[in-house]
């Protein structure tokens, strides 16, 4: 079944180029009207929103798109980084000039696989939960027992990555691959530092929910769980 993608483009030539790449990979691209905000409540069935950021008011516009389509991946085409890393998640893609078509194709194949395995009506409502922890992607908000937990955008990405696979241990290399920009030089110790900050912040509102797994990385821990290493690594 063809998966639908919503597009916001001012550059017609760039839109035709991107539409061709999406079509080759089996996606139907729907162009938002000029006078359309680009997203509506009925847009929940879009698997992705692809955006030409040249004339986009940031960060407000991108946050609004995220709120309207919490289940959709964001594909942003921009001339430079412009601070997008603070908004985009590990399931999104930022392409900066000169655009690399092969990078977009690889992303689309992963996106297509996700769409066929979960379906656009999988019931995912743009939120994750674990124990008394709730993460709302549309609002970029984390609550613990109903109280908002202050996290930086990077910490939000790291925690989201864990919430997406609560039964697995996430390695430091995996965090670096999914939560930092491509080709960023990040030391494993940097991951430890950020996970330590997240851990201490969450402990201000309740029991420790993160555990260090020797030889594997980090995993979520249910309250009352005292075991240290009996968790399956996501690497195998």
Coordinates of N, CA, C and O in Angstrom, one line a residue, residues 2 21 32 59 67 82 107 124 146 160 180 201 211 234:
X2 N 0.5 2.2 -0.8 CA 1.3 3.5 -0.9 C 1.1 4.3 0.4 O 0.0 4.5 0.9
X21 N 12.1 11.1 -5.8 CA 12.8 10.2 -4.9 C 11.8 9.4 -4.0 O 11.9 8.2 -3.8
X32 N 1.2 20.6 0.2 CA 0.3 21.5 0.9 C 0.1 22.8 0.1 O 1.0 23.3 -0.6
X59 N 11.8 28.5 15.6 CA 11.4 27.1 15.6 C 9.9 26.9 15.7 O 9.4 25.7 15.7
X67 N 3.3 19.1 16.5 CA 2.1 18.9 17.3 C 0.9 18.4 16.4 O 0.1 17.6 16.9
X82 N 21.0 25.4 11.5 CA 20.1 26.4 12.0 C 19.5 26.0 13.4 O 18.4 26.3 13.7
X107 N 17.0 6.7 4.4 CA 16.0 7.1 5.4 C 14.6 6.6 4.9 O 13.9 6.1 5.7
X124 N -0.7 4.2 17.8 CA 0.3 5.1 18.5 C -0.2 6.5 18.5 O -0.6 7.1 17.5
X146 N 2.6 13.1 36.8 CA 1.8 14.3 36.5 C 2.6 15.6 36.7 O 2.1 16.7 36.4
X160 N 13.8 9.5 24.9 CA 12.8 8.9 24.0 C 13.4 7.6 23.4 O 12.7 6.6 23.2
X180 N 22.6 12.1 18.1 CA 23.5 13.2 17.7 C 23.6 13.3 16.2 O 23.2 12.4 15.5
X201 N 17.9 13.9 37.3 CA 16.7 14.7 37.2 C 15.4 13.9 37.5 O 14.5 14.3 38.2
X211 N 19.0 2.1 34.7 CA 20.0 1.3 35.2 C 21.2 1.2 34.2 O 21.0 1.2 33.0
X234 N 20.1 -4.5 22.9 CA 19.5 -4.2 21.6 C 20.4 -4.6 20.5 O 20.0 -4.6 19.3

